[in-house]
mmCIF file of C-alpha atoms and ligand atoms in Angstrom:
data_model
loop_
_atom_site.group_PDB
_atom_site.id
_atom_site.type_symbol
_atom_site.label_atom_id
_atom_site.label_comp_id
_atom_site.label_asym_id
_atom_site.label_seq_id
_atom_site.Cartn_x
_atom_site.Cartn_y
_atom_site.Cartn_z
ATOM 1 C CA MET A 1 6.335 12.515 15.614
ATOM 2 C CA TYR A 2 6.179 15.963 13.923
ATOM 3 C CA GLU A 3 6.755 18.352 16.654
ATOM 4 C CA PHE A 4 5.962 21.493 15.264
ATOM 5 C CA ALA A 5 2.258 20.135 14.049
ATOM 6 C CA THR A 6 0.212 22.772 15.756
ATOM 7 C CA LYS A 7 -2.576 23.259 13.057
ATOM 8 C CA THR A 8 -5.131 20.942 12.321
ATOM 9 C CA HIS A 9 -4.238 21.077 8.378
ATOM 10 C CA ASP A 10 -0.378 20.582 9.099
ATOM 11 C CA ILE A 11 0.849 17.192 7.517
ATOM 12 C CA VAL A 12 1.910 15.016 10.023
ATOM 13 C CA GLY A 13 2.495 11.798 8.007
ATOM 14 C CA TYR A 14 1.198 9.518 4.916
ATOM 15 C CA SER A 15 -0.811 6.376 3.946
ATOM 16 C CA TYR A 16 0.758 4.343 1.387
ATOM 17 C CA ASN A 17 0.030 0.570 0.688
ATOM 18 C CA ALA A 18 -1.828 -0.018 3.579
ATOM 19 C CA ASP A 19 0.492 1.381 5.953
ATOM 20 C CA ILE A 20 1.661 4.743 7.643
ATOM 21 C CA TYR A 21 4.851 6.534 7.386
ATOM 22 C CA CYS A 22 6.443 9.661 9.010
ATOM 23 C CA PRO A 23 7.593 12.271 6.726
ATOM 24 C CA ASP A 24 10.959 10.867 7.229
ATOM 25 C CA HIS A 25 10.400 7.332 6.050
ATOM 26 C CA ILE A 26 7.548 7.871 3.185
ATOM 27 C CA VAL A 27 10.063 8.968 0.358
ATOM 28 C CA ALA A 28 12.369 5.626 0.725
ATOM 29 C CA GLN A 29 9.020 3.832 0.563
ATOM 30 C CA ILE A 30 8.320 4.850 -3.428
ATOM 31 C CA THR A 31 12.069 5.337 -4.720
ATOM 32 C CA SER A 32 14.839 3.287 -4.823
ATOM 33 C CA ASN A 33 17.102 6.337 -4.856
ATOM 34 C CA PRO A 34 16.209 8.571 -2.275
ATOM 35 C CA GLY A 35 19.205 10.865 -2.520
ATOM 36 C CA ASP A 36 20.161 13.268 0.000
ATOM 37 C CA VAL A 37 17.040 14.991 -0.090
ATOM 38 C CA TRP A 38 14.779 13.350 2.407
ATOM 39 C CA HIS A 39 17.770 13.736 5.102
ATOM 40 C CA SER A 40 17.039 17.471 5.246
ATOM 41 C CA ALA A 41 16.205 19.400 8.580
ATOM 42 C CA ALA A 42 13.344 20.578 6.959
ATOM 43 C CA ARG A 43 11.624 16.920 7.266
ATOM 44 C CA ILE A 44 8.097 17.738 5.855
ATOM 45 C CA GLY A 45 9.238 20.300 3.303
ATOM 46 C CA ALA A 46 11.649 17.694 1.944
ATOM 47 C CA ALA A 47 9.163 14.794 2.003
ATOM 48 C CA GLU A 48 6.491 16.988 0.242
ATOM 49 C CA MET A 49 9.131 18.691 -2.557
ATOM 50 C CA HIS A 50 10.178 14.661 -3.103
ATOM 51 C CA LEU A 51 6.846 13.721 -3.666
ATOM 52 C CA ASP A 52 5.820 16.257 -5.545
ATOM 53 C CA LEU A 53 8.325 15.375 -7.935
ATOM 54 C CA CYS A 54 7.879 11.465 -8.094
ATOM 55 C CA ALA A 55 4.085 12.388 -8.626
ATOM 56 C CA ARG A 56 5.128 14.640 -11.704
ATOM 57 C CA ILE A 57 7.114 11.682 -12.902
ATOM 58 C CA LYS A 58 4.538 9.088 -12.187
ATOM 59 C CA GLY A 59 1.725 11.422 -13.474
ATOM 60 C CA VAL A 60 -0.279 11.295 -10.138
ATOM 61 C CA ASN A 61 -2.377 14.429 -9.300
ATOM 62 C CA ARG A 62 -1.575 14.801 -5.673
ATOM 63 C CA SER A 63 -4.311 17.812 -5.126
ATOM 64 C CA ASP A 64 -7.133 15.161 -6.467
ATOM 65 C CA GLU A 65 -6.614 12.353 -3.666
ATOM 66 C CA GLY A 66 -9.615 10.698 -5.223
ATOM 67 C CA SER A 67 -7.907 10.335 -8.492
ATOM 68 C CA PHE A 68 -5.177 7.739 -7.245
ATOM 69 C CA ASP A 69 -4.872 4.882 -5.297
ATOM 70 C CA GLY A 70 -3.302 5.135 -1.980
ATOM 71 C CA GLY A 71 -1.644 1.522 -2.743
ATOM 72 C CA ASP A 72 -0.073 3.498 -5.790
ATOM 73 C CA PHE A 73 0.830 6.512 -4.456
ATOM 74 C CA PRO A 74 0.940 7.913 -0.931
ATOM 75 C CA LYS A 75 -1.694 10.017 0.578
ATOM 76 C CA VAL A 76 -1.485 12.898 2.979
ATOM 77 C CA ILE A 77 -2.274 12.486 6.796
ATOM 78 C CA TYR A 78 -3.527 15.845 8.247
ATOM 79 C CA ALA A 79 -3.007 16.272 12.142
ATOM 80 C CA GLU A 80 -6.994 16.392 12.258
ATOM 81 C CA HIS A 81 -7.124 12.870 10.713
ATOM 82 C CA ALA A 82 -4.065 11.771 12.883
ATOM 83 C CA VAL A 83 -5.056 9.762 15.918
ATOM 84 C CA ALA A 84 -2.934 10.745 19.042
ATOM 85 C CA PRO A 85 -1.916 8.251 21.590
ATOM 86 C CA GLY A 86 -3.677 9.728 24.160
ATOM 87 C CA PRO A 87 -2.865 11.947 27.516
ATOM 88 C CA ASN A 88 -2.001 9.130 29.652
ATOM 89 C CA GLY A 89 -0.211 6.901 27.426
ATOM 90 C CA GLU A 90 -2.736 3.963 28.148
ATOM 91 C CA GLU A 91 -1.857 0.914 26.469
ATOM 92 C CA ASP A 92 -5.563 0.870 24.717
ATOM 93 C CA ALA A 93 -4.933 4.172 23.472
ATOM 94 C CA GLU A 94 -1.187 3.648 22.422
ATOM 95 C CA SER A 95 -2.019 0.478 20.086
ATOM 96 C CA ARG A 96 -4.749 2.547 18.353
ATOM 97 C CA ALA A 97 -2.558 5.504 17.659
ATOM 98 C CA ASP A 98 -1.141 6.202 14.277
ATOM 99 C CA ARG A 99 2.716 5.466 14.002
ATOM 100 C CA CYS A 100 5.108 5.340 11.293
ATOM 101 C CA ALA A 101 5.362 1.523 9.933
ATOM 102 C CA ILE A 102 9.229 2.180 9.891
ATOM 103 C CA CYS A 103 10.615 3.960 12.920
ATOM 104 C CA ASP A 104 7.241 3.139 15.164
ATOM 105 C CA GLU A 105 7.453 7.009 16.209
ATOM 106 C CA PHE A 106 3.744 8.476 16.935
ATOM 107 C CA LEU A 107 2.514 10.822 14.264
ATOM 108 C CA LEU A 108 1.086 12.847 16.903
ATOM 109 C CA PRO A 109 2.448 13.818 20.245
HETATM 110 ZN ZN1 ZN B 1 9.282 6.777 10.486
#
């Protein structure tokens, strides 16, 4: 999860091709050559930088999410729209919470 997500407009993850990914794992989903960029300590910044570059190459307008399909290019998940696992860690709430398809980390604490 993104431990510094404190505001509702913070980016906590991405939806892509019917799955959900954390910032660490979204970049590897859209490129076969992720390089070193996504290993940076600045996880969100690195993911965003890389996605912006990929969008430019693919001709995707990221600022207008209605203009592209979530199966073709990742869409941003903001903290206000992500589902948290719930305060008590109940199994029910946990199964509904948004988590990364690769590492299984919750997007929200
Ligand atoms: Zn992940």
